[in-house]
Short mmCIF file of C-alpha atoms and ligand atoms in Angstrom, two decimals:
data_model
loop_
_atom_site.label_atom_id
_atom_site.label_comp_id
_atom_site.label_asym_id
_atom_site.label_seq_id
_atom_site.Cartn_x
_atom_site.Cartn_y
_atom_site.Cartn_z
CA MET M 76 16.45 17.01 -19.86
CA ASP M 77 17.33 14.62 -17.01
CA ASN M 78 19.59 11.57 -17.31
CA PHE M 79 17.64 8.42 -18.07
CA THR M 80 17.75 4.79 -19.10
CA PHE M 81 15.17 3.39 -21.49
CA TYR M 82 14.63 -0.33 -21.90
CA SER M 83 11.63 -1.49 -23.88
CA PRO M 84 12.38 -5.03 -25.01
CA THR M 85 8.86 -6.09 -26.01
CA TYR M 86 8.55 -7.60 -29.48
CA PHE M 87 5.43 -6.07 -31.05
CA VAL M 88 3.48 -7.92 -33.71
CA PHE M 89 0.90 -5.58 -35.19
CA GLY M 90 -1.91 -6.07 -37.66
CA ARG M 91 -4.71 -8.20 -39.01
CA GLY M 92 -4.68 -11.90 -38.23
CA THR M 93 -1.55 -11.73 -36.07
CA GLU M 94 -3.16 -13.60 -33.16
CA ASN M 95 -2.88 -16.75 -35.28
CA GLU M 96 0.91 -16.50 -34.88
CA ALA M 97 0.72 -16.81 -31.09
CA ALA M 98 2.35 -20.25 -30.97
CA HIS M 99 5.29 -19.07 -33.08
CA TYR M 100 6.08 -16.30 -30.60
CA VAL M 101 5.54 -18.47 -27.52
CA THR M 102 8.17 -20.86 -28.87
CA ARG M 103 10.48 -18.06 -29.93
CA PHE M 104 10.46 -16.73 -26.37
CA GLY M 105 11.06 -20.11 -24.75
CA GLY M 106 7.57 -21.23 -23.69
CA THR M 107 7.00 -24.98 -23.50
CA LYS M 108 3.93 -25.07 -21.24
CA VAL M 109 1.52 -22.18 -21.27
CA LEU M 110 -1.08 -20.68 -18.96
CA ILE M 111 -3.63 -18.80 -21.08
CA HIS M 112 -5.04 -16.11 -18.81
CA TYR M 113 -8.09 -14.04 -19.72
CA GLY M 114 -10.96 -11.98 -18.36
CA GLY M 115 -14.70 -12.38 -17.95
CA GLY M 116 -15.52 -14.00 -21.26
CA SER M 117 -15.31 -11.46 -24.11
CA VAL M 118 -12.51 -13.53 -25.65
CA LYS M 119 -14.75 -16.59 -25.63
CA ARG M 120 -17.68 -14.76 -27.19
CA SER M 121 -15.52 -13.29 -29.95
CA GLY M 122 -13.97 -16.67 -30.80
CA LEU M 123 -10.47 -15.32 -30.11
CA LEU M 124 -9.73 -17.83 -27.37
CA ASP M 125 -10.50 -20.72 -29.71
CA ARG M 126 -8.17 -19.29 -32.36
CA VAL M 127 -5.36 -18.90 -29.83
CA LYS M 128 -5.85 -22.46 -28.57
CA ALA M 129 -5.89 -23.74 -32.14
CA SER M 130 -2.59 -21.97 -32.78
CA LEU M 131 -0.97 -23.63 -29.74
CA GLU M 132 -2.45 -27.04 -30.56
CA ALA M 133 -1.19 -26.86 -34.13
CA SER M 134 2.32 -26.44 -32.73
CA ASP M 135 1.89 -29.11 -30.05
CA ILE M 136 2.37 -26.63 -27.23
CA PRO M 137 0.59 -27.85 -24.09
CA TYR M 138 -1.50 -25.29 -22.25
CA ILE M 139 -3.90 -24.78 -19.37
CA GLU M 140 -6.44 -22.00 -18.97
CA LEU M 141 -7.46 -19.61 -16.23
CA GLY M 142 -10.20 -17.09 -16.95
CA GLY M 143 -11.99 -14.65 -14.70
CA ALA M 144 -9.65 -11.65 -14.39
CA MET M 145 -12.07 -8.88 -13.50
CA PRO M 146 -11.80 -5.23 -14.48
CA ASN M 147 -9.67 -3.86 -11.61
CA PRO M 148 -8.19 -7.37 -11.23
CA ARG M 149 -8.16 -8.99 -7.80
CA SER M 150 -5.56 -10.73 -5.68
CA GLY M 151 -7.60 -13.94 -5.20
CA LEU M 152 -7.23 -15.01 -8.81
CA VAL M 153 -3.54 -14.14 -8.74
CA TYR M 154 -2.97 -16.54 -5.82
CA GLU M 155 -4.95 -19.20 -7.68
CA GLY M 156 -2.88 -18.61 -10.82
CA ILE M 157 0.42 -18.87 -8.95
CA ASP M 158 -0.60 -22.21 -7.38
CA LEU M 159 -1.80 -23.52 -10.72
CA CYS M 160 1.40 -22.57 -12.56
CA ARG M 161 3.57 -24.21 -9.90
CA LYS M 162 1.49 -27.38 -9.83
CA GLU M 163 1.36 -27.70 -13.62
CA GLY M 164 4.95 -26.68 -14.36
CA VAL M 165 3.93 -23.70 -16.50
CA ASP M 166 6.85 -21.73 -17.91
CA PHE M 167 5.03 -19.10 -19.99
CA ILE M 168 1.95 -16.95 -19.41
CA LEU M 169 -0.12 -15.77 -22.34
CA ALA M 170 -2.55 -12.99 -21.41
CA VAL M 171 -5.47 -12.55 -23.79
CA GLY M 172 -7.60 -9.47 -23.15
CA GLY M 173 -7.36 -5.93 -21.82
CA GLY M 174 -5.18 -4.35 -19.18
CA SER M 175 -6.82 -6.29 -16.37
CA ALA M 176 -6.06 -9.74 -17.80
CA ILE M 177 -2.53 -8.58 -18.64
CA ASP M 178 -1.90 -7.09 -15.18
CA SER M 179 -3.23 -10.21 -13.51
CA ALA M 180 -0.94 -12.32 -15.73
CA LYS M 181 2.04 -10.15 -14.78
CA ALA M 182 1.26 -10.58 -11.09
CA ILE M 183 1.07 -14.35 -11.48
CA ALA M 184 4.32 -14.30 -13.45
CA ALA M 185 6.08 -12.39 -10.68
CA GLY M 186 4.59 -14.56 -7.95
CA VAL M 187 5.59 -17.97 -9.32
CA PRO M 188 9.37 -17.70 -8.72
CA TYR M 189 8.99 -15.63 -5.54
CA ASP M 190 9.16 -17.38 -2.15
CA GLY M 191 7.09 -14.79 -0.29
CA ASP M 192 3.64 -13.30 -0.86
CA PHE M 193 3.32 -11.75 -4.35
CA TRP M 194 1.55 -8.81 -2.67
CA ASP M 195 4.93 -7.72 -1.24
CA PHE M 196 5.73 -6.26 -4.66
CA TYR M 197 2.57 -4.16 -4.55
CA SER M 198 2.47 -3.14 -0.89
CA LYS M 199 6.17 -2.53 -0.31
CA ASP M 200 7.20 -0.90 -3.58
CA MET M 201 9.63 -3.78 -4.25
CA VAL M 202 10.94 -3.84 -7.82
CA ILE M 203 10.10 -7.08 -9.63
CA THR M 204 13.39 -8.56 -10.86
CA GLU M 205 12.32 -12.10 -11.70
CA ALA M 206 9.18 -13.40 -13.39
CA LEU M 207 7.96 -16.00 -15.84
CA PRO M 208 7.87 -14.58 -19.37
CA VAL M 209 4.55 -12.99 -20.29
CA GLY M 210 3.18 -12.62 -23.82
CA THR M 211 0.00 -10.67 -24.57
CA ILE M 212 -2.76 -10.60 -27.15
CA LEU M 213 -4.44 -7.25 -26.62
CA THR M 214 -8.17 -6.70 -27.08
CA LEU M 215 -8.55 -3.20 -25.64
CA ALA M 216 -6.42 -0.11 -26.24
CA ALA M 217 -6.22 1.62 -22.88
CA ALA M 218 -3.88 0.69 -20.04
CA GLY M 219 -0.75 0.30 -22.14
CA SER M 220 0.17 -2.75 -20.08
CA GLU M 221 1.14 -4.52 -23.33
CA GLY M 222 4.32 -2.43 -23.36
CA SER M 223 4.69 -1.25 -19.78
CA SER M 224 6.72 -2.47 -16.84
CA SER M 225 3.80 -2.17 -14.42
CA SER M 226 0.83 -4.09 -13.12
CA VAL M 227 -2.04 -2.86 -10.95
CA ILE M 228 -3.90 -5.27 -8.64
CA THR M 229 -6.62 -4.80 -6.03
CA HIS M 230 -6.18 -6.80 -2.83
CA GLU M 231 -9.53 -8.10 -1.63
CA ASP M 232 -8.44 -7.68 1.97
CA GLY M 233 -9.17 -3.96 2.38
CA MET M 234 -9.78 -3.40 -1.36
CA LEU M 235 -6.38 -1.77 -1.73
CA LYS M 236 -5.54 -0.98 -5.35
CA ARG M 237 -1.78 -0.81 -5.77
CA GLY M 238 0.80 -0.95 -8.55
CA ALA M 239 4.08 -2.82 -8.87
CA SER M 240 6.73 -2.58 -11.53
CA GLY M 241 9.96 -3.98 -12.89
CA ASP M 242 11.42 -4.66 -16.31
CA ALA M 243 11.02 -8.39 -15.60
CA ILE M 244 7.27 -8.06 -16.18
CA ARG M 245 7.48 -6.18 -19.46
CA PRO M 246 5.83 -8.53 -21.94
CA VAL M 247 8.33 -10.43 -24.09
CA PHE M 248 5.91 -10.07 -27.00
CA SER M 249 2.61 -8.34 -27.57
CA ILE M 250 0.28 -9.13 -30.43
CA LEU M 251 -1.78 -6.10 -31.44
CA ASN M 252 -4.53 -6.71 -33.96
CA PRO M 253 -6.81 -3.65 -34.16
CA GLU M 254 -9.65 -5.88 -35.45
CA LEU M 255 -9.80 -7.49 -32.01
CA THR M 256 -11.05 -4.16 -30.65
CA PHE M 257 -14.02 -3.94 -33.05
CA THR M 258 -16.30 -5.60 -30.49
CA LEU M 259 -15.67 -2.96 -27.81
CA PRO M 260 -18.79 -1.05 -26.81
CA PRO M 261 -18.53 2.78 -27.10
CA GLU M 262 -18.23 3.13 -23.33
CA GLN M 263 -15.15 0.88 -23.09
CA THR M 264 -13.63 2.55 -26.13
CA ALA M 265 -14.08 5.94 -24.45
CA ASN M 266 -12.64 4.70 -21.14
CA GLY M 267 -9.59 3.56 -23.03
CA VAL M 268 -9.25 6.92 -24.76
CA ALA M 269 -9.28 8.73 -21.41
CA ASP M 270 -6.63 6.39 -20.00
CA ILE M 271 -4.34 6.78 -23.01
CA MET M 272 -4.61 10.58 -22.88
CA ALA M 273 -4.10 10.51 -19.11
CA HIS M 274 -0.86 8.55 -19.52
CA VAL M 275 0.39 11.41 -21.66
CA PHE M 276 -0.79 14.12 -19.26
CA GLU M 277 0.97 12.45 -16.32
CA ARG M 278 4.20 12.91 -18.25
CA TYR M 279 3.48 16.22 -19.96
CA PHE M 280 3.00 18.24 -16.78
CA THR M 281 6.56 18.38 -15.56
CA ASN M 282 8.99 20.82 -13.99
CA THR M 283 11.88 19.49 -16.09
CA LYS M 284 13.15 21.99 -18.64
CA ASP M 285 14.33 21.40 -22.23
CA VAL M 286 12.15 18.40 -22.99
CA GLU M 287 11.00 19.47 -26.44
CA VAL M 288 11.26 16.07 -28.10
CA THR M 289 9.12 14.33 -25.49
CA ASP M 290 6.71 17.29 -25.37
CA ARG M 291 6.23 16.92 -29.11
CA LEU M 292 5.80 13.14 -28.91
CA CYS M 293 3.17 13.66 -26.21
CA GLU M 294 1.37 16.23 -28.34
CA ALA M 295 1.41 13.89 -31.35
CA VAL M 296 -0.28 11.16 -29.32
CA LEU M 297 -2.90 13.57 -28.00
CA LEU M 298 -3.64 15.04 -31.45
CA THR M 299 -4.03 11.52 -32.81
CA MET M 300 -6.43 10.56 -30.04
CA ILE M 301 -8.52 13.68 -30.60
CA LYS M 302 -8.77 12.93 -34.33
CA GLU M 303 -9.26 9.17 -34.27
CA SER M 304 -11.38 8.48 -31.16
CA PRO M 305 -14.67 9.95 -32.42
CA LYS M 306 -14.27 7.87 -35.59
CA ALA M 307 -13.88 4.63 -33.61
CA ILE M 308 -16.90 5.43 -31.46
CA LYS M 309 -19.03 6.29 -34.48
CA ASN M 310 -17.89 3.31 -36.48
CA PRO M 311 -16.46 0.56 -34.23
CA GLU M 312 -15.09 -1.28 -37.28
CA ASP M 313 -13.04 1.64 -38.59
CA TYR M 314 -9.74 -0.23 -38.88
CA GLY M 315 -7.63 2.86 -39.43
CA ALA M 316 -8.97 4.61 -36.35
CA ARG M 317 -8.67 1.47 -34.21
CA ALA M 318 -5.11 0.91 -35.46
CA ASN M 319 -3.98 4.43 -34.62
CA ILE M 320 -5.59 4.31 -31.19
CA MET M 321 -4.06 0.91 -30.46
CA TRP M 322 -0.53 2.02 -31.26
CA ALA M 323 -1.07 5.36 -29.49
CA GLY M 324 -2.00 3.40 -26.36
CA MET M 325 1.33 1.63 -26.46
CA VAL M 326 3.37 4.74 -27.27
CA ALA M 327 1.62 6.65 -24.47
CA HIS M 328 2.75 4.25 -21.78
CA ASN M 329 5.94 2.36 -22.60
CA ASN M 330 7.66 5.58 -21.41
CA LEU M 331 8.95 6.74 -24.77
CA CYS M 332 7.03 9.96 -24.08
CA GLY M 333 8.26 10.21 -20.51
CA VAL M 334 12.00 9.70 -20.49
CA GLY M 335 14.29 12.40 -19.16
CA ARG M 336 11.54 14.26 -17.36
CA GLU M 337 9.96 14.27 -13.93
CA GLN M 338 6.49 12.69 -14.11
CA ASP M 339 3.50 13.38 -11.89
CA TRP M 340 1.07 10.42 -11.48
CA SER M 341 -1.01 11.93 -8.68
CA SER M 342 -4.21 11.85 -10.77
CA HIS M 343 -3.69 8.10 -11.22
CA GLY M 344 -3.18 7.77 -7.48
CA MET M 345 -6.42 9.61 -6.75
CA GLU M 346 -8.27 7.62 -9.42
CA HIS M 347 -7.18 4.28 -8.01
CA GLU M 348 -9.15 5.09 -4.87
CA LEU M 349 -12.28 5.67 -6.96
CA SER M 350 -11.95 2.39 -8.85
CA ALA M 351 -11.07 0.52 -5.64
CA LEU M 352 -14.12 1.87 -3.79
CA TYR M 353 -16.77 1.93 -6.51
CA ASP M 354 -15.32 -0.58 -8.98
CA VAL M 355 -15.66 2.00 -11.76
CA ALA M 356 -13.57 1.76 -14.92
CA HIS M 357 -10.11 3.28 -14.52
CA GLY M 358 -10.54 5.52 -17.59
CA ALA M 359 -13.87 6.85 -16.38
CA GLY M 360 -12.33 7.73 -13.01
CA LEU M 361 -9.47 9.53 -14.76
CA ALA M 362 -11.94 11.60 -16.81
CA VAL M 363 -13.31 12.84 -13.49
CA MET M 364 -10.00 13.41 -11.71
CA PHE M 365 -7.78 14.93 -14.40
CA PRO M 366 -9.72 18.15 -15.12
CA ALA M 367 -10.06 18.75 -11.37
CA TRP M 368 -6.32 18.22 -10.84
CA MET M 369 -5.53 20.52 -13.77
CA LYS M 370 -7.66 23.34 -12.36
CA TYR M 371 -6.03 22.93 -8.95
CA VAL M 372 -2.40 23.00 -10.15
CA MET M 373 -2.71 25.22 -13.23
CA LYS M 374 -1.34 28.38 -11.63
CA HIS M 375 1.92 26.57 -10.84
CA ASP M 376 2.89 26.82 -14.54
CA VAL M 377 0.28 28.65 -16.56
CA ASN M 378 2.54 28.72 -19.60
CA ARG M 379 2.73 24.94 -19.81
CA PHE M 380 -1.07 24.75 -19.66
CA ALA M 381 -1.31 27.51 -22.29
CA GLN M 382 1.20 25.62 -24.44
CA ILE M 383 -0.90 22.46 -24.53
CA ALA M 384 -4.03 24.54 -25.11
CA VAL M 385 -2.51 26.13 -28.19
CA ARG M 386 -0.59 23.17 -29.60
CA VAL M 387 -3.12 20.42 -28.91
CA TRP M 388 -6.50 22.09 -28.60
CA GLY M 389 -5.86 24.83 -31.17
CA CYS M 390 -6.73 27.62 -28.74
CA HIS M 391 -5.87 31.23 -29.47
CA MET M 392 -2.98 32.45 -27.30
CA ASP M 393 -4.00 35.32 -25.06
CA TYR M 394 -0.60 36.96 -24.48
CA ASP M 395 -2.06 39.54 -22.10
CA ASN M 396 -3.60 36.87 -19.94
CA PRO M 397 -2.23 33.35 -20.62
CA GLU M 398 -4.45 32.02 -17.84
CA ASN M 399 -7.46 32.47 -20.13
CA THR M 400 -5.76 30.26 -22.72
CA ALA M 401 -4.82 27.68 -20.10
CA LEU M 402 -8.40 27.52 -18.81
CA GLU M 403 -9.76 27.27 -22.34
CA GLY M 404 -7.54 24.20 -22.90
CA ILE M 405 -8.98 22.47 -19.82
CA LYS M 406 -12.49 23.35 -20.98
CA ARG M 407 -11.81 21.85 -24.42
CA LEU M 408 -10.57 18.65 -22.76
CA GLU M 409 -13.77 18.40 -20.71
CA GLU M 410 -15.88 19.05 -23.78
CA PHE M 411 -13.99 16.41 -25.74
CA TRP M 412 -14.28 13.74 -23.07
CA GLY M 413 -17.93 14.70 -22.51
CA SER M 414 -18.59 14.29 -26.24
CA LEU M 415 -17.33 10.69 -25.99
CA GLY M 416 -19.83 10.03 -23.20
CA LEU M 417 -17.29 10.00 -20.35
CA PRO M 418 -18.33 11.09 -16.86
CA LEU M 419 -16.79 14.38 -15.72
CA ASN M 420 -17.70 14.58 -12.04
CA PHE M 421 -18.49 12.49 -8.97
CA ARG M 422 -22.22 12.59 -9.64
CA GLU M 423 -21.89 11.24 -13.18
CA LEU M 424 -19.44 8.59 -11.98
CA GLY M 425 -21.61 7.54 -9.03
CA ALA M 426 -19.04 8.60 -6.41
CA LYS M 427 -20.10 10.15 -3.12
CA GLU M 428 -18.94 13.29 -1.35
CA GLU M 429 -19.10 11.60 2.06
CA ASP M 430 -16.49 9.04 0.98
CA ILE M 431 -13.82 11.69 0.32
CA PRO M 432 -12.16 11.53 3.77
CA PHE M 433 -11.97 7.73 3.46
CA MET M 434 -10.35 7.91 0.03
CA VAL M 435 -7.83 10.51 1.18
CA LYS M 436 -6.92 8.31 4.13
CA ASN M 437 -6.72 5.18 1.98
CA ILE M 438 -4.10 6.74 -0.26
CA GLY M 439 -1.96 6.18 2.78
CA LEU M 440 0.22 9.30 2.94
CA LYS M 441 1.78 9.72 6.34
CA GLU M 442 2.13 13.11 8.05
CA GLY M 443 4.37 15.32 5.91
CA GLU M 444 4.38 12.91 2.93
CA HIS M 445 3.16 14.00 -0.49
CA MET M 446 2.37 12.48 -3.87
CA GLY M 447 2.95 13.86 -7.34
CA SER M 448 5.80 16.06 -8.46
CA PHE M 449 4.51 18.82 -10.75
CA VAL M 450 2.92 20.20 -7.61
CA PRO M 451 3.49 18.07 -4.49
CA LEU M 452 0.09 17.16 -3.06
CA TYR M 453 -0.51 16.69 0.66
CA ASN M 454 -3.65 15.21 2.18
CA GLU M 455 -5.37 18.60 2.36
CA ASP M 456 -4.67 19.25 -1.36
CA ILE M 457 -5.97 15.82 -2.31
CA GLU M 458 -9.17 16.45 -0.39
CA LYS M 459 -9.64 19.79 -2.20
CA ILE M 460 -9.11 18.16 -5.60
CA TYR M 461 -11.68 15.45 -4.85
CA ARG M 462 -14.07 18.26 -3.88
CA LEU M 463 -13.35 20.12 -7.12
CA ALA M 464 -14.45 16.94 -8.91
CA LEU M 465 -17.85 16.85 -7.20
O1 LIG V 644 -13.27 -9.29 -18.97
P1 LIG V 644 -13.75 -9.34 -20.37
O2 LIG V 644 -14.91 -10.23 -20.57
O3 LIG V 644 -12.64 -9.61 -21.35
O4 LIG V 644 -14.35 -7.86 -20.72
C1 LIG V 644 -13.58 -6.69 -20.66
C2 LIG V 644 -13.91 -5.85 -19.44
O5 LIG V 644 -15.24 -6.02 -19.03
C3 LIG V 644 -14.00 -5.79 -21.78
N1 LIG V 644 -13.30 -6.05 -23.04
C4 LIG V 644 -11.95 -6.09 -23.23
N2 LIG V 644 -11.70 -6.27 -24.55
C5 LIG V 644 -12.90 -6.35 -25.17
C6 LIG V 644 -13.92 -6.20 -24.21
N3 LIG V 644 -15.22 -6.24 -24.52
C7 LIG V 644 -15.53 -6.40 -25.82
N4 LIG V 644 -14.62 -6.53 -26.80
C8 LIG V 644 -13.29 -6.50 -26.51
N5 LIG V 644 -12.40 -6.57 -27.50
O6 LIG V 644 -13.67 -4.48 -21.35
C9 LIG V 644 -13.78 -4.42 -19.94
C10 LIG V 644 -12.59 -3.69 -19.37
O7 LIG V 644 -11.42 -4.45 -19.55
P2 LIG V 644 -10.11 -4.13 -18.69
O8 LIG V 644 -9.06 -5.09 -19.09
O9 LIG V 644 -10.47 -4.03 -17.25
O10 LIG V 644 -9.76 -2.64 -19.18
P3 LIG V 644 -8.40 -1.87 -19.31
O11 LIG V 644 -7.60 -2.37 -20.44
O12 LIG V 644 -8.77 -0.44 -19.31
O13 LIG V 644 -7.57 -2.22 -17.99
C11 LIG V 644 -7.88 -1.57 -16.79
C12 LIG V 644 -6.91 -1.97 -15.71
O14 LIG V 644 -5.57 -1.60 -16.06
C13 LIG V 644 -4.99 -0.87 -14.98
C14 LIG V 644 -6.17 -0.13 -14.42
O15 LIG V 644 -5.94 0.40 -13.13
C15 LIG V 644 -7.24 -1.21 -14.43
O16 LIG V 644 -7.11 -2.06 -13.30
N6 LIG V 644 -3.85 -0.08 -15.45
C16 LIG V 644 -2.71 -0.73 -15.75
C17 LIG V 644 -1.57 -0.09 -16.16
C18 LIG V 644 -0.33 -0.82 -16.46
N7 LIG V 644 -0.27 -2.11 -16.16
O17 LIG V 644 0.66 -0.27 -16.97
C19 LIG V 644 -1.52 1.37 -16.26
C20 LIG V 644 -2.86 2.03 -16.23
O18 LIG V 644 -2.69 3.35 -15.77
C21 LIG V 644 -3.89 1.36 -15.40
O19 LIG V 644 -3.78 1.74 -14.04
ZN1 LIG V 645 -3.97 4.65 -16.51
#
């Protein structure tokens, strides 16, 4: 196990009705004037936004609103949010929605105290060290942004989808009421499932030795997702299933499962090009990219792939030929994601073969540079993996 630091200061408030306590937590974490930031309108339709506003009004906390964060959130709204916060003297941002609203809120929070262009954090890999406090009320278990130190934004100029991070943008509190996810259509639920599982895979496939405790935490999250996801898709109001998935989404990505080990993240890098180019859901893109990546890198450590096949997918261990077991595990993953209605290849996703060279180029690796760490990927590898996903 490698040396590590782990800092996860978010105060989690979990359970039924907890969104009504929003004002209490805003005050507790120092907010005196709030920007409520949300997405395309699901929070209006569900009545959640009205309940949150009522909570703030009952505590005499002034607020302004900015909706419109799109899936794969854009830079334009971030600039607008930064201007608005400065003009109105906002000192707290409350994101209400999924990962996109939360990521957009984090970008605004980082941009307000920063003299330069907020995009510097995303384009130059600058760590965010100062930001307005962000609280979240989560409506979609997926991105894990409610507990993570990262934010992903797409810049409209060139449609570049890039991430930035820093402990300063970890939410100070996150309210997680599984009931708020009851209104999710099956497709969005499934996209979230793929993302949560992908966050585990990015950490699980590592070259670091002696990481049993994090291996086992990863496997627990995956086993939970395999058991609970079909229930939530069949019965969207299954509170128990929604609750387990919601907490699994947080555990998968606040890095509890990833400390002390080298992590990969190349499948996320390849996916971001798909969602930037075709505006597809991040989880759907991951369902296409991950099996292709797994097939490409499997031979690097067949035993690790066989291990997950046995421990998570319940495959029989073929000691004479562990590769068979490893491949069976990947097949079971594809079958599972397929059973949830997720796309598994370019055709099902609506991606095009002729765009592959553009996507490879857009990842932006210079000559001799690579991404990922389980197996370092160079441009020619990335192109082959995209082709495996056709
Ligand atoms: O915009 P509204 O109207 O709210 O509708 C959303 C959106 O259309 C809808 N939705 C959300 N909650 C709902 C609901 N519909 C009905 N009922 C509800 N309760 O679902 C759609 C997708 O929402 P979005 O927020 O885009 O999804 P998600 O949470 O998957 O976030 C995706 C974004 O997060 C980034 C992705 O790249 C993508 O841009 N990620 C962020 C990470 C992070 N900050 O740590 C890590 C991830 O790997 C990921 O990259
Ligand atoms: Zn993700």
